[in-house]
Short mmCIF file of C-alpha atoms in Angstrom, two decimals:
data_model
loop_
_atom_site.label_atom_id
_atom_site.label_comp_id
_atom_site.label_asym_id
_atom_site.label_seq_id
_atom_site.Cartn_x
_atom_site.Cartn_y
_atom_site.Cartn_z
CA MET A 21 3.22 2.69 -63.68
CA ARG A 22 2.46 3.71 -60.16
CA THR A 23 0.17 0.95 -58.49
CA TYR A 24 -3.04 2.67 -56.82
CA LYS A 25 -2.52 1.09 -53.70
CA LYS A 26 -5.46 3.34 -51.98
CA PHE A 27 -8.38 2.68 -54.38
CA TYR A 28 -7.71 -0.99 -54.62
CA GLU A 29 -6.97 -1.34 -50.96
CA SER A 30 -6.01 -4.66 -49.45
CA GLU A 31 -6.97 -7.89 -51.23
CA SER A 32 -7.45 -9.00 -48.01
CA ARG A 33 -10.23 -6.78 -46.39
CA LYS A 34 -13.32 -8.25 -45.87
CA LEU A 35 -15.89 -6.86 -48.38
CA ILE A 36 -19.70 -7.63 -47.67
CA SER A 37 -22.70 -7.56 -50.36
CA VAL A 38 -25.31 -4.55 -50.52
CA GLU A 39 -27.51 -7.23 -48.89
CA ASP A 40 -25.04 -7.54 -45.96
CA MET A 41 -24.93 -3.80 -45.48
CA ALA A 42 -28.78 -3.42 -45.35
CA LEU A 43 -28.64 -6.10 -42.83
CA LEU A 44 -25.83 -4.33 -40.87
CA VAL A 45 -27.71 -0.99 -40.94
CA ASP A 46 -30.98 -2.45 -40.02
CA GLU A 47 -29.35 -4.22 -36.74
CA PRO A 48 -29.15 -1.34 -34.15
CA ASP A 49 -32.12 -0.38 -32.19
CA GLU A 50 -31.15 3.13 -32.10
CA LEU A 51 -31.73 5.23 -35.27
CA VAL A 52 -28.78 7.43 -34.81
CA TYR A 53 -26.18 4.16 -35.08
CA ARG A 54 -28.41 3.06 -37.89
CA THR A 55 -27.57 6.53 -39.54
CA ILE A 56 -23.94 6.39 -38.84
CA ILE A 57 -23.49 3.02 -40.70
CA LEU A 58 -25.60 4.22 -43.43
CA PHE A 59 -23.92 7.23 -43.60
CA LEU A 60 -20.62 6.05 -43.45
CA ALA A 61 -21.29 3.20 -46.55
CA LYS A 62 -22.88 5.83 -48.66
CA THR A 63 -20.26 8.47 -48.45
CA GLY A 64 -17.16 6.47 -48.03
CA LEU A 65 -16.07 9.29 -44.97
CA ARG A 66 -13.34 8.29 -42.65
CA ARG A 67 -14.33 7.56 -39.18
CA ASN A 68 -12.81 11.18 -37.87
CA GLU A 69 -14.08 13.15 -40.68
CA LEU A 70 -17.61 11.81 -39.72
CA ILE A 71 -17.08 12.80 -35.85
CA THR A 72 -15.98 16.43 -36.89
CA LEU A 73 -19.19 17.15 -38.91
CA ASP A 74 -21.67 19.76 -37.41
CA ARG A 75 -25.32 20.19 -38.56
CA GLU A 76 -24.43 23.09 -40.38
CA ASP A 77 -22.34 21.14 -42.71
CA LEU A 78 -24.98 19.06 -43.74
CA ASP A 79 -27.26 20.67 -47.04
CA LEU A 80 -30.13 17.83 -47.10
CA ASP A 81 -31.89 19.74 -50.20
CA GLY A 82 -28.95 19.12 -52.02
CA LEU A 83 -27.71 16.15 -50.78
CA THR A 84 -24.50 17.36 -50.12
CA VAL A 85 -22.22 17.38 -47.02
CA TYR A 86 -19.30 19.57 -46.45
CA LEU A 87 -16.33 18.58 -44.75
CA LYS A 88 -13.39 20.14 -42.24
CA PRO A 89 -10.31 20.63 -44.05
CA THR A 90 -7.66 17.83 -43.25
CA ALA A 91 -4.35 17.09 -44.21
CA LYS A 92 -5.59 13.50 -45.64
CA ARG A 93 -8.78 14.82 -47.86
CA SER A 94 -7.89 16.64 -51.22
CA ASN A 95 -11.99 17.18 -51.74
CA ARG A 96 -14.10 18.59 -49.18
CA THR A 97 -17.85 18.18 -50.85
CA VAL A 98 -19.47 14.75 -50.95
CA PHE A 99 -23.13 13.79 -51.32
CA PHE A 100 -25.29 11.04 -50.15
CA ASP A 101 -28.85 9.72 -51.54
CA LEU A 102 -32.51 10.09 -51.15
CA GLU A 103 -32.37 7.07 -49.41
CA THR A 104 -29.35 8.52 -46.64
CA LYS A 105 -31.44 11.84 -46.71
CA ALA A 106 -34.65 9.74 -45.01
CA PHE A 107 -32.43 8.61 -42.21
CA LEU A 108 -30.93 11.59 -41.58
CA GLU A 109 -34.26 13.79 -41.49
CA ALA A 110 -35.75 11.19 -39.39
CA TYR A 111 -32.76 11.25 -37.09
CA LEU A 112 -32.65 15.11 -36.46
CA SER A 113 -36.37 15.17 -36.06
CA GLU A 114 -36.00 13.55 -33.03
CA ARG A 115 -33.24 15.70 -31.64
CA SER A 116 -34.04 18.23 -28.73
CA ASP A 117 -30.72 19.45 -28.00
CA ASN A 118 -28.88 22.47 -28.78
CA GLU A 119 -25.62 20.40 -29.33
CA LYS A 120 -24.04 21.59 -33.08
CA ALA A 121 -22.34 18.20 -33.88
CA LEU A 122 -24.46 16.02 -36.49
CA PHE A 123 -24.02 12.96 -34.52
CA VAL A 124 -23.76 12.96 -30.80
CA GLY A 125 -23.63 9.95 -28.19
CA LEU A 126 -26.75 8.41 -26.29
CA GLN A 127 -24.79 8.50 -23.09
CA ASN A 128 -23.73 11.97 -22.58
CA GLY A 129 -25.39 13.85 -25.57
CA CYS A 130 -22.19 15.05 -27.01
CA ARG A 131 -20.11 14.65 -30.21
CA ILE A 132 -19.96 11.06 -30.73
CA ASN A 133 -16.45 9.27 -30.31
CA ARG A 134 -14.47 7.00 -32.29
CA ASN A 135 -14.84 3.95 -30.00
CA VAL A 136 -18.31 4.17 -30.01
CA ILE A 137 -18.56 4.30 -33.70
CA TYR A 138 -16.02 0.97 -34.01
CA ASN A 139 -18.43 -0.74 -31.46
CA VAL A 140 -21.54 0.13 -33.24
CA ILE A 141 -20.21 -1.29 -36.42
CA THR A 142 -18.20 -4.24 -35.40
CA ARG A 143 -21.10 -5.42 -33.06
CA SER A 144 -23.70 -5.23 -35.54
CA ALA A 145 -21.52 -6.84 -37.84
CA GLU A 146 -20.66 -9.62 -35.60
CA LYS A 147 -24.32 -10.05 -34.95
CA ASN A 148 -24.89 -10.76 -38.46
CA GLY A 149 -21.76 -13.22 -38.52
CA LEU A 150 -19.91 -10.36 -40.71
CA HIS A 151 -16.92 -9.82 -38.15
CA VAL A 152 -14.80 -12.49 -35.94
CA PRO A 153 -13.39 -10.48 -33.25
CA GLY A 154 -9.29 -11.41 -32.72
CA GLY A 155 -9.83 -13.07 -36.43
CA HIS A 156 -7.80 -12.54 -39.68
CA LEU A 157 -8.48 -8.85 -41.49
CA ASP A 158 -10.69 -11.03 -44.07
CA GLN A 159 -13.23 -11.88 -41.14
CA LYS A 160 -13.20 -8.51 -39.54
CA PHE A 161 -15.89 -5.84 -40.44
CA THR A 162 -14.73 -2.49 -39.18
CA THR A 163 -15.54 1.41 -39.77
CA HIS A 164 -12.73 1.14 -42.10
CA CYS A 165 -14.83 -1.80 -44.26
CA THR A 166 -17.35 0.77 -45.17
CA ARG A 167 -14.89 3.23 -47.16
CA HIS A 168 -14.02 -0.50 -48.78
CA TRP A 169 -17.44 -1.09 -49.51
CA PHE A 170 -18.69 2.18 -50.76
CA THR A 171 -15.11 2.55 -53.17
CA THR A 172 -15.86 -1.39 -54.42
CA TRP A 173 -19.55 -0.94 -55.06
CA LEU A 174 -19.32 2.11 -57.16
CA ARG A 175 -16.47 0.82 -59.30
CA ARG A 176 -18.60 -2.43 -59.54
CA SER A 177 -21.68 -0.04 -60.57
CA GLY A 178 -19.61 1.52 -63.25
CA MET A 179 -18.29 4.87 -61.93
CA ASP A 180 -14.99 6.02 -63.19
CA ILE A 181 -11.78 5.72 -60.77
CA SER A 182 -11.38 9.33 -61.26
CA PHE A 183 -14.49 10.04 -60.15
CA ILE A 184 -14.32 7.41 -57.16
CA LYS A 185 -10.95 9.08 -56.01
CA LYS A 186 -12.52 12.20 -56.11
CA LEU A 187 -15.31 11.15 -54.00
CA ARG A 188 -12.91 9.62 -51.50
CA GLY A 189 -10.70 12.83 -51.05
CA ASP A 190 -7.73 10.84 -52.24
CA SER A 191 -4.61 12.90 -53.79
CA MET A 192 -5.06 13.98 -57.26
CA ASN A 193 -1.49 14.18 -58.30
CA GLU A 194 -1.12 11.80 -61.31
CA ALA A 195 -0.67 13.41 -64.67
CA VAL A 196 -4.35 12.00 -66.03
CA ASP A 197 -5.84 13.77 -63.12
CA ILE A 198 -4.26 17.06 -63.66
CA TYR A 199 -5.83 17.01 -66.79
CA ASN A 200 -9.07 15.45 -65.97
CA HIS A 201 -11.19 18.28 -64.21
CA ILE A 202 -14.22 17.34 -62.44
CA GLU A 203 -17.53 19.38 -62.30
CA LEU A 204 -19.35 19.10 -59.12
CA ASP A 205 -22.59 18.49 -60.83
CA GLU A 206 -21.21 15.83 -63.35
CA LEU A 207 -19.74 13.84 -59.88
CA LYS A 208 -22.87 14.29 -57.81
CA ALA A 209 -24.83 13.06 -61.01
CA ASP A 210 -22.88 9.99 -61.68
CA TYR A 211 -22.72 9.13 -57.79
CA LEU A 212 -26.41 9.07 -57.62
CA LYS A 213 -26.73 6.88 -60.42
CA CYS A 214 -24.25 4.10 -59.03
CA ILE A 215 -24.41 4.26 -55.41
CA PRO A 216 -25.88 0.99 -54.33
CA GLN A 217 -29.69 1.27 -52.57
CA LEU A 218 -30.17 -0.97 -49.99
CA GLY A 219 -33.98 -0.75 -49.26
CA VAL A 220 -33.86 0.60 -45.88
CA LYS A 221 -36.03 2.63 -43.95
CA PRO A 222 -35.62 4.85 -40.77
#
């Protein structure tokens, strides 16, 4: 039987608690950075997937975001919860620019870049004792760790592995996946039931 390496991730990758994730979100002073951390944790997006998002990709009422097509992703529809919606609404309400990108940098007002996202997460994690620069993998909390957090806590909340794989956009090519057609309404309902609540406010 093939081991599903992507789902289980590396055993040594750092996993933080729900409470620590709340601390991570609350660390930055800037709302855009707090929203980015929360959005990554609650959607399981890869960094590049977040960077390419435009405002028009967001359906706030439907708690849904539509991703750009990429070679790595099989599913382009992901969801967020009401906690994340509150942050997105607050963040977008303070924007006065016409930039189409969903997330923009503070320095130039243009689409946010990879390094900014990485620095925001690692610095916030370091301030909370969750990241050791230059340390071993299990001592570092980097951008990819938000995806690991998303995967692990959905699983611990009881979500079926097939549903998690669908949300992560992983390849659905095993025999069991071919016959396990997942409706988006069912996926969204289970996501909203299982995604951890952090108790954070914008």
